[in-house]
Short mmCIF file of C-alpha atoms in Angstrom, two decimals:
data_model
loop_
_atom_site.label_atom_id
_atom_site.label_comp_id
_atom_site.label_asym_id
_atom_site.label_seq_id
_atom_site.Cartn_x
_atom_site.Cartn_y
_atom_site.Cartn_z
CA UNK A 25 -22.47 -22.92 -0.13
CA UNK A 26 -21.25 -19.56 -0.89
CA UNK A 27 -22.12 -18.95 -4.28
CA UNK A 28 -23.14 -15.11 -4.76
CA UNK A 29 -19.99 -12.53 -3.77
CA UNK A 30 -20.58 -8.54 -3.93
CA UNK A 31 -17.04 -7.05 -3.40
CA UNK A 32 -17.14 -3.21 -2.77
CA UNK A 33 -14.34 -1.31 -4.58
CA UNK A 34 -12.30 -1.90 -7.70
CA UNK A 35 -8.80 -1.17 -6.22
CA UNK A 36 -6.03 -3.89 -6.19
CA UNK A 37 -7.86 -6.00 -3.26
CA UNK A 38 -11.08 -5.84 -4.27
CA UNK A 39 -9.77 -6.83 -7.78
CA UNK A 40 -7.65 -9.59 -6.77
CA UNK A 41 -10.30 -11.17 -4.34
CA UNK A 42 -13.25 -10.82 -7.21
CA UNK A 43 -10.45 -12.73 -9.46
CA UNK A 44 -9.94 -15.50 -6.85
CA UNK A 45 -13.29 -15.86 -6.13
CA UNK A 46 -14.56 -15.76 -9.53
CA UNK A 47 -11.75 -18.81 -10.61
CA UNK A 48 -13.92 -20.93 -7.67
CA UNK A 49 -16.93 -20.71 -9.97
CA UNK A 50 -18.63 -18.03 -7.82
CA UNK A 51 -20.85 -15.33 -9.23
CA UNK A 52 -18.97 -11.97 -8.49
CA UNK A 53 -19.80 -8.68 -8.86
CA UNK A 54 -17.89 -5.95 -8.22
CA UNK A 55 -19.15 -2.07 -6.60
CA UNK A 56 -17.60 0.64 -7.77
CA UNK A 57 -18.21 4.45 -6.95
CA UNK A 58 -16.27 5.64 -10.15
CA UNK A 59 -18.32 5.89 -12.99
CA UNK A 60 -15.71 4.08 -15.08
CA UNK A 61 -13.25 1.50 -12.81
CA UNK A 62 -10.05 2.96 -12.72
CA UNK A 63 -6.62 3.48 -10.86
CA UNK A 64 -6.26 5.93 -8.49
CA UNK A 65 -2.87 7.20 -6.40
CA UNK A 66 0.80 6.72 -6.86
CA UNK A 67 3.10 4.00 -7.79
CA UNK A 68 3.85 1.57 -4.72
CA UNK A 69 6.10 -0.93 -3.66
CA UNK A 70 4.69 -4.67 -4.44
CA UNK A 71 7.24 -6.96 -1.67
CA UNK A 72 7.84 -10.33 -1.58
CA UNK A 73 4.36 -11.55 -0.16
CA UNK A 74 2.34 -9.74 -2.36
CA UNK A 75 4.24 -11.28 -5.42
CA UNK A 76 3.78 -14.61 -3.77
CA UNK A 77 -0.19 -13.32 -4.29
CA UNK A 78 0.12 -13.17 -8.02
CA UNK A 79 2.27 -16.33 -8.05
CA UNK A 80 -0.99 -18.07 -7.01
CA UNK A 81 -3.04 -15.89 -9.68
CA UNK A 82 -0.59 -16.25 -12.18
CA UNK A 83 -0.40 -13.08 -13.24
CA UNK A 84 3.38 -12.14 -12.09
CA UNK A 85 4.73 -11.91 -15.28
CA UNK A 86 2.33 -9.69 -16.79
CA UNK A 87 3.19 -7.25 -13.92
CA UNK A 88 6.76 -7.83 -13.85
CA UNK A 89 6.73 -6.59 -17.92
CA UNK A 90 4.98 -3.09 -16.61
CA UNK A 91 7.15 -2.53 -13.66
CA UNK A 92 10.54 -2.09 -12.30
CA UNK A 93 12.35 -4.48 -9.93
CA UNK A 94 13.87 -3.23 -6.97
CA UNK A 95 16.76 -4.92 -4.78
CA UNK A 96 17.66 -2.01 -2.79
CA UNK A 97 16.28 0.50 -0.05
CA UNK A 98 18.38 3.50 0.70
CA UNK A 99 18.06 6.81 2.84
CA UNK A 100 20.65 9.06 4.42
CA UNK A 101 20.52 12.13 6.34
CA UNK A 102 20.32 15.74 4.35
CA UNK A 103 23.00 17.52 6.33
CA UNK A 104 25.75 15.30 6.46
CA UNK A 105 25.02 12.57 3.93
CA UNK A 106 24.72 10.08 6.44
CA UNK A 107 23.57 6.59 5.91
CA UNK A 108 21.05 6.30 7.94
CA UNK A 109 19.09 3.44 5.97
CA UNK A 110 20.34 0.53 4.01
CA UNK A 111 18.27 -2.39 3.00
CA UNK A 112 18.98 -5.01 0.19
CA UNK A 113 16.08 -7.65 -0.76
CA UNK A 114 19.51 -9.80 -1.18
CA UNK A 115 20.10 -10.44 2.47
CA UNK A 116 16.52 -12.31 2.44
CA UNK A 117 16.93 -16.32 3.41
CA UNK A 118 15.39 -16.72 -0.05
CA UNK A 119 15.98 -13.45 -1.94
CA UNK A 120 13.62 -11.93 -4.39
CA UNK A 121 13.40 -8.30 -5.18
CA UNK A 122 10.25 -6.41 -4.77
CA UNK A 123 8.98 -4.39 -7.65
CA UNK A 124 7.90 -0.54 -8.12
CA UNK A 125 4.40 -1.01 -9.41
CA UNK A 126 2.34 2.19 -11.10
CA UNK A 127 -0.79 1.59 -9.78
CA UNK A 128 -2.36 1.71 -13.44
CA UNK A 129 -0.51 -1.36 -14.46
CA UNK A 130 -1.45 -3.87 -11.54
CA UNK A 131 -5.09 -2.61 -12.09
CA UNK A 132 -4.58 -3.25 -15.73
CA UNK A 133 -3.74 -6.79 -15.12
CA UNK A 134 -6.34 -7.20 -12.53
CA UNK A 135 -8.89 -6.12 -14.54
CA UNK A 136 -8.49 -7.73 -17.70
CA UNK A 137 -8.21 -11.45 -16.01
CA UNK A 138 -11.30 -10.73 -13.81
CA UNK A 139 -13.24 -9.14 -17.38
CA UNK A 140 -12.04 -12.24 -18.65
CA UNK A 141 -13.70 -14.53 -15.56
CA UNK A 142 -17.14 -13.09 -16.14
CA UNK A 143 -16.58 -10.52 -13.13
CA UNK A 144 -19.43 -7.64 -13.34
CA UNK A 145 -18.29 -4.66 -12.96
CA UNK A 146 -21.31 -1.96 -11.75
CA UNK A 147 -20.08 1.66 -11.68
CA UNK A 148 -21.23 4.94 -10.20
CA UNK A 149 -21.90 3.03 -6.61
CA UNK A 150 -20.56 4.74 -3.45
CA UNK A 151 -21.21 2.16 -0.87
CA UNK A 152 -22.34 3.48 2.66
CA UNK A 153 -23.47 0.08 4.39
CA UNK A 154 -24.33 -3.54 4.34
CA UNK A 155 -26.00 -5.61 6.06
CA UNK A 156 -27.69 -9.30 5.73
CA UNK A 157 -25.72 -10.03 2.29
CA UNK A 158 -26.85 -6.47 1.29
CA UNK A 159 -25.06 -3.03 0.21
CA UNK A 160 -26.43 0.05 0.83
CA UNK A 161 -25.71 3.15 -1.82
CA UNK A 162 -25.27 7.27 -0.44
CA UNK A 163 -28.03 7.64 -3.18
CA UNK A 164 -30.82 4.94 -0.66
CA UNK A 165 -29.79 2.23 -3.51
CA UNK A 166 -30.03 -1.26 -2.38
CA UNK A 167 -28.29 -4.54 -3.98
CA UNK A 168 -29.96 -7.51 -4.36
CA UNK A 169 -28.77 -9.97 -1.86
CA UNK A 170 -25.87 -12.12 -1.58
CA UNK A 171 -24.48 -15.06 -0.34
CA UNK A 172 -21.06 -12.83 1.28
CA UNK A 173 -20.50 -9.23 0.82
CA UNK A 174 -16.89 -7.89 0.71
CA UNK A 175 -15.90 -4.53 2.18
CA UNK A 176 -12.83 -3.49 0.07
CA UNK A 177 -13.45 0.44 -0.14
CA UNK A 178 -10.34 1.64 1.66
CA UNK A 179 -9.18 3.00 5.08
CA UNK A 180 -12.32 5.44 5.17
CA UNK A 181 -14.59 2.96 4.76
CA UNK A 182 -18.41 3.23 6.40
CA UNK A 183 -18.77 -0.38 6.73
CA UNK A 184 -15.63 -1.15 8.90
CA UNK A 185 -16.74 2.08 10.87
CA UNK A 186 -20.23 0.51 11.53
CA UNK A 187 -18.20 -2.33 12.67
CA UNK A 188 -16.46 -0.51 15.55
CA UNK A 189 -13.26 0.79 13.19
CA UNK A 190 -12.12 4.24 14.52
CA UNK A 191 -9.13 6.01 12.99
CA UNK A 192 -6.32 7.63 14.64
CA UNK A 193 -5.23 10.42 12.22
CA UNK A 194 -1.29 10.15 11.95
CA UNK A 195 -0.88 14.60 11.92
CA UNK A 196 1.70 13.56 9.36
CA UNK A 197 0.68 12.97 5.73
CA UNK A 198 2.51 12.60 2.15
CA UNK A 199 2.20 14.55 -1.09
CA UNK A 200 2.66 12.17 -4.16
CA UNK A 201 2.88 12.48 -7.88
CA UNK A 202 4.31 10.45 -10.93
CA UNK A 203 6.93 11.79 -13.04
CA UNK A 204 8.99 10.76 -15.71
CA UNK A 205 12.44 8.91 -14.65
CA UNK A 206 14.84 11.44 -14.10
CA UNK A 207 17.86 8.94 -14.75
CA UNK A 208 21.36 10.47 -14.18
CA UNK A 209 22.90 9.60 -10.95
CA UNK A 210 19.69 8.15 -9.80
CA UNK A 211 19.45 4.02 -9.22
CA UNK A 212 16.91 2.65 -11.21
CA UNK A 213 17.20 -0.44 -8.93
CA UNK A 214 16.36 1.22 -5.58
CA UNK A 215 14.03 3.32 -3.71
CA UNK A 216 15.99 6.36 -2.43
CA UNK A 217 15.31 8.77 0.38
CA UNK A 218 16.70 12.06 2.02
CA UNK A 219 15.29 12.79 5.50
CA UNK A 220 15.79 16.35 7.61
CA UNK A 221 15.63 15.34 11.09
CA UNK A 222 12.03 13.54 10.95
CA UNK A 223 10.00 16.72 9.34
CA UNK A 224 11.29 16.46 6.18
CA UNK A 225 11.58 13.50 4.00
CA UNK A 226 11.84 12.94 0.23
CA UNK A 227 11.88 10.13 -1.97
CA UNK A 228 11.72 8.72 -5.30
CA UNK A 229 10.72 5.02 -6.33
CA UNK A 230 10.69 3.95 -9.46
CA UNK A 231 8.01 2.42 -11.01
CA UNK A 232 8.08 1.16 -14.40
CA UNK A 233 5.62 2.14 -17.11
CA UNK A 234 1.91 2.38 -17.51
CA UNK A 235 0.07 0.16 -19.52
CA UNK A 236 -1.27 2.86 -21.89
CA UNK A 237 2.72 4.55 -22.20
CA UNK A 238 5.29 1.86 -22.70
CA UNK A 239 8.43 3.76 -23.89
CA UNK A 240 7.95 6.11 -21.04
CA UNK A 241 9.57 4.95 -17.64
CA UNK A 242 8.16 6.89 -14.50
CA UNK A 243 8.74 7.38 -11.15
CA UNK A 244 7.13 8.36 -7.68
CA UNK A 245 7.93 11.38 -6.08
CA UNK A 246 7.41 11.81 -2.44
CA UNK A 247 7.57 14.40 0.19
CA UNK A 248 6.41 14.75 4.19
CA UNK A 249 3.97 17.27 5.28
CA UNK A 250 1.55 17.62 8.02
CA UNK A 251 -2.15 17.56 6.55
CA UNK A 252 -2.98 20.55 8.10
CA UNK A 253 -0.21 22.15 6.34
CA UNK A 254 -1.56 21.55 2.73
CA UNK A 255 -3.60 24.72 2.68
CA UNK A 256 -0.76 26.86 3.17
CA UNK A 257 1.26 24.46 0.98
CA UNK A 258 -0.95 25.37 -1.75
CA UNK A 259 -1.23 28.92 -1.18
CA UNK A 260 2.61 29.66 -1.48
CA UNK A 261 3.23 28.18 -4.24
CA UNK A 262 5.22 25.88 -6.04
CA UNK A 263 8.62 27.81 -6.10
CA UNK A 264 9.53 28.24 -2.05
CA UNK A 265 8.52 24.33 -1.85
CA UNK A 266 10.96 23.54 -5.12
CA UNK A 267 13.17 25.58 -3.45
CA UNK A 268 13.69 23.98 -0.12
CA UNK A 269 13.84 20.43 -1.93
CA UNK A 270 16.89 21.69 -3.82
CA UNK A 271 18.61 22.64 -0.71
CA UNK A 272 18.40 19.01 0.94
CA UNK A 273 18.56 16.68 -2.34
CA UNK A 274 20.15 19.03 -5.80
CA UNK A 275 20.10 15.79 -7.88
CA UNK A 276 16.15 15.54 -8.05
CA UNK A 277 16.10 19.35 -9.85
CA UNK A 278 15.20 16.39 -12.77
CA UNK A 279 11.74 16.09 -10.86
CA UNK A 280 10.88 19.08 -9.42
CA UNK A 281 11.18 20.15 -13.44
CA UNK A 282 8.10 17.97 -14.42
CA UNK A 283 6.37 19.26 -11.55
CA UNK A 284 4.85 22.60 -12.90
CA UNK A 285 0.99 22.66 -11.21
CA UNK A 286 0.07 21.71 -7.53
CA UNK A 287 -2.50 19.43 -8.80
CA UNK A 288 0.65 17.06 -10.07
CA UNK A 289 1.27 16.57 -5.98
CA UNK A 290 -1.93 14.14 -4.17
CA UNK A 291 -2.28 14.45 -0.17
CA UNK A 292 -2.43 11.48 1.22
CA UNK A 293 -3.41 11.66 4.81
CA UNK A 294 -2.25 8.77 7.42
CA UNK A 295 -4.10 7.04 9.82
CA UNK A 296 -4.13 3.96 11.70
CA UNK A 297 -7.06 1.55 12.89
CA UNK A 298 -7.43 -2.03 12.66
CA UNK A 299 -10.69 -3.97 13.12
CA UNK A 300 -10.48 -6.62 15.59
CA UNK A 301 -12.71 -8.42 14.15
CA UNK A 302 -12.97 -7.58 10.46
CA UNK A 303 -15.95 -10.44 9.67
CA UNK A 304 -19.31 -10.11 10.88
CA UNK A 305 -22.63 -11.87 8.86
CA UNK A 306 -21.93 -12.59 5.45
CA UNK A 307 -19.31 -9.72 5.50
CA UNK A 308 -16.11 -9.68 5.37
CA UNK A 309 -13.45 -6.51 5.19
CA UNK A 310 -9.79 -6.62 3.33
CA UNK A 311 -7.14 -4.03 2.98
CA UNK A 312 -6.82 -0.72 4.41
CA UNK A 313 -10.98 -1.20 5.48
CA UNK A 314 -9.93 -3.61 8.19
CA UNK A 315 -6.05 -1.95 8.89
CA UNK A 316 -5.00 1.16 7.64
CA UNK A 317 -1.53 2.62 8.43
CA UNK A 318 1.20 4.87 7.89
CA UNK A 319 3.21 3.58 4.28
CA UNK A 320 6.34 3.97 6.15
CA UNK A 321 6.78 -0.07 5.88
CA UNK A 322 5.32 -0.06 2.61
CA UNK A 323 2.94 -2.90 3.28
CA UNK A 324 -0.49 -1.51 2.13
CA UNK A 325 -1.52 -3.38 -0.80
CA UNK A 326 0.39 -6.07 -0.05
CA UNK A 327 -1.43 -6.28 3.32
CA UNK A 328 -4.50 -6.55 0.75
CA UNK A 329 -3.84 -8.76 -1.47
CA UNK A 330 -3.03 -10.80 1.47
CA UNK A 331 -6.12 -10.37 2.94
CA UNK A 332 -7.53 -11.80 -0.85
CA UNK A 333 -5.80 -15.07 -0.77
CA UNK A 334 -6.31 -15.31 2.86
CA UNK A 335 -10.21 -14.97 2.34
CA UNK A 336 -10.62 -17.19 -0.81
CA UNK A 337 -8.71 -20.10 0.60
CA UNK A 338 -10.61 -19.84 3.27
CA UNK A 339 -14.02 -19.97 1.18
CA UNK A 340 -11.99 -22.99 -0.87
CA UNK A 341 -11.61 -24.91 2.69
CA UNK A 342 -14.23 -24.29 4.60
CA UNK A 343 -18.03 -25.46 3.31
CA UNK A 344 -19.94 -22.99 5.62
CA UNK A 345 -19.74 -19.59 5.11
CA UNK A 346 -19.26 -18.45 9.07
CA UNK A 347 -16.61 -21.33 9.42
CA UNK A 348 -14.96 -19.54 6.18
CA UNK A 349 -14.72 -15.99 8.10
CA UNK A 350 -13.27 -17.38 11.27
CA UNK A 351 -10.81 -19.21 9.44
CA UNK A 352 -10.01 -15.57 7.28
CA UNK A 353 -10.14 -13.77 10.10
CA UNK A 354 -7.49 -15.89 12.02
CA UNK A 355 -5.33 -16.71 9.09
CA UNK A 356 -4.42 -12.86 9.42
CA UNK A 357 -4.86 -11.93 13.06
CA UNK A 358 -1.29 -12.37 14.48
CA UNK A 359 0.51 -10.68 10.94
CA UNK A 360 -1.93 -7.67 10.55
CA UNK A 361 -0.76 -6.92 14.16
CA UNK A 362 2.28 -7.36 14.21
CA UNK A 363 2.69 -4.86 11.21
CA UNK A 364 0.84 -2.43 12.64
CA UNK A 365 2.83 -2.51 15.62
CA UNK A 366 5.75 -2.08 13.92
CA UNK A 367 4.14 0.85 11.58
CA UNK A 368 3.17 3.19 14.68
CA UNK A 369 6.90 2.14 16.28
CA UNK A 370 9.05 3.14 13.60
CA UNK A 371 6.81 5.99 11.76
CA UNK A 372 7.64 8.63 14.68
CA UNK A 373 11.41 8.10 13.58
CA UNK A 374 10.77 8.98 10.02
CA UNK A 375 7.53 11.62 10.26
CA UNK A 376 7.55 13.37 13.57
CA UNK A 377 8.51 16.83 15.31
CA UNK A 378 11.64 17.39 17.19
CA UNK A 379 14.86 16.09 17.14
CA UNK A 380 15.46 13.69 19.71
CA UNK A 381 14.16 10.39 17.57
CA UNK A 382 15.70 11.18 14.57
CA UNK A 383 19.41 11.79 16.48
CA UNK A 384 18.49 7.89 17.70
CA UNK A 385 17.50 6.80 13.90
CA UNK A 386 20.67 8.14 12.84
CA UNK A 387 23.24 7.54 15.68
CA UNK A 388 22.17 4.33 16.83
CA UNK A 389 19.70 2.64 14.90
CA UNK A 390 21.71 2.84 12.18
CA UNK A 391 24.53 1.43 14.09
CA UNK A 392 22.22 -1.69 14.78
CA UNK A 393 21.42 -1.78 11.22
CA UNK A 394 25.23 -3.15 10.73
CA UNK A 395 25.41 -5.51 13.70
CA UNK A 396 25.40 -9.12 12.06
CA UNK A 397 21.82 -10.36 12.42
CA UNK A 398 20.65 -6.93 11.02
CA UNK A 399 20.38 -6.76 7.55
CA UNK A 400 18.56 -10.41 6.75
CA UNK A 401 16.05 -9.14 10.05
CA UNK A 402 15.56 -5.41 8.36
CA UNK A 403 15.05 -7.45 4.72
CA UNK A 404 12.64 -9.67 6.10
CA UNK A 405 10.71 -6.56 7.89
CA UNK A 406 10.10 -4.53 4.53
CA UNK A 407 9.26 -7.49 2.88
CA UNK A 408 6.11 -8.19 4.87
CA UNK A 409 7.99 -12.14 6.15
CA UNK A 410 7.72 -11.61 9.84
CA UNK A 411 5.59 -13.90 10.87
CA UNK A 412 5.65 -15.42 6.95
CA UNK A 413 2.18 -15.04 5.84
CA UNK A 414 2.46 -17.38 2.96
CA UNK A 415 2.66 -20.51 5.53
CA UNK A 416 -0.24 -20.05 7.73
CA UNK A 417 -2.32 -22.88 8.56
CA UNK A 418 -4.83 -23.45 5.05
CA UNK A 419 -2.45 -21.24 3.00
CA UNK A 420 -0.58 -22.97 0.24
#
């Protein structure tokens, strides 16, 4: 009987699995390497599937009264204002509208109802290791043992690269910052994009309020750049940057306004790996630890929170703990895959050099993109329901 959990790393899927776990009557306690737990990038894009994750916590409406929904996906090309993308949560067989999500509100949430399950929360731990139930600090800490040990500390994590994980770094990488809602001509129901060729892209998503500013509605600001680029980036300036934005997208001058110190503007550098096996002895990994990606689908933390529900069911079902990790580990085989197929297919069209893939994004993908079958197929692709995830075998 699994009774003792250690989950490294207080982001949304180590949150949401301590939660779970803890509701089973488990004794959790969660790593962190913080020295107070506490959000940490952008606003994102919670889809379909990872509401159907806090359906089964109940927490969806506290969420939904932080955040902003979103029926509506929408890019076109700089030059010529062509349409280029055009996706609407609508055309789902069962439509429901994903939500722009500042990361401090969903770890609000999560961290109040696992506070309120007796979760233990120990901070200042950067976890390097674990093995036989144990994790292993940069400092030579040691825990005490556990029955199961969860690897939740991102897509850099040492564990999963014990475990055979090695990234592919993308080139291409994203600077991202949170600014007030610009309103004006902007949708406050949509995600919007501008792309240049596939070198250039910009976006904003809107993401509701934070917990701690309620009268102050925000967005996410986003724009393409290779990592290796930051340096210079940073060394130029903020004004030759600002300056190039205005000449693809005027409207967001709004943005670029709130935008006065590099500092505002996070790298975030891509990379892909998935572990093809992401269990081993009383470990198991979740999120971007076991399959990291491009965010060009948007599926991260909804691949994680996944991952959570897939896991605790899993624990729920199955008596014996290596039964329990086979059965995790299967549950999300076929859909991590499949995603992260589709991430290294259709990232090169958005975040690449030259010109020849985005001349096909523009002049015939987007053609597909209105053929009948399209628009329910593209819904159901951003949404994270290929291969429906909330109906495998054991889910509920």
């Amino acid at each position: 009987m699994t009774q003792s959990v250690a989950v490294a790393g207080a982001g949304p899927t180590g949150l949401a699995v301590a939660l779970m776990l803890a509701r089973q009557g488990r004794r959790v306690v969660v790593y962190e390497r913080f020295e107070e737990a506490r959000p940490v990038g952008a606003g994102f894009m919670l889809q379909p599937t990872g509401l159907h994750v806090l359906d089964r916590l109940g927490l969806t409406a506290e969420v939904e009264a932080y955040a902003q929904p979103l029926t509506h996906i929408f890019g076109r090309e700089a030059r010529r204002g062509r349409v280029v993308l055009d996706i609407r949560y609508g055309d789902l067989k069962a439509p429901r509208s994903s939500l722009g999500v500042c990361r401090a509100a969903l770890f609000h949430v999560l961290h109040r109802a696992c506070l309120a399950e007796g979760v233990v929360f120990e901070t200042g731990r950067e976890i390097v290791g674990a093995a036989e139930g144990r994790l292993t600090g940069a400092d030579g800490w040691t825990s005490p043992a556990f029955d199961l040990v969860i690897d939740a500390t991102g897509a850099r994590s040492p564990i999963a690269k014990a475990l055979g994980a090695r990234r592919q770094e993308l080139g291409w990488s994203g600077l991202w910052g949170t600014v007030p809602w610009p309103g004006g001509g902007f949708d406050e129901g949509a995600l919007e994009q501008v792309y240049r060729g596939a070198s250039k892209m910009i976006g904003v998503l809107p993401c509701g309020v934070r917990p701690d500013a309620p009268d102050q509605r925000l967005a996410t600001f986003f724009w393409s750049l290779k990592g290796d680029d930051h340096p210079q980036w940073r060394a130029s300036g903020l004004a030759p940057w600002k300056a190039e934005i205005l000449s693809l997208w005027p409207e967001v001058a709004p943005v670029l306004e709130a935008i006065v110190d590099p500092d505002a503007m996070t790298l975030a550098r891509y990379g892909h790996h998935t572990l093809i096996r992401p269990v081993a002895n009383r470990l198991a990994v979740l999120g971007d630890a076991a399959h990291s990606t491009s965010p060009q689908l948007g599926q991260g933390v909804n691949m994680g929170l996944l991952d959570a529900l897939a896991l605790a069911d899993a624990l729920e079902t199955h008596a014996e703990l290596p039964d329990a990790l086979h059965a995790y580990a299967a549950a999300r085989r076929w859909h991590v895959r499949l995603y992260q197929a589709l991430s290294m297919v259709f990232t090169p069209f958005y975040q690449a050099d030259g010109a020849v893939l985005p001349w096909i994004r523009d002049h015939i993908l987007g053609k597909v993109a209105r053929l009948p079958f399209a628009p329910r197929l593209l819904a159901a692709t951003v949404s994270g329901l290929l291969l429906d995830p909330r109906s495998v075998p054991g889910g509920r």
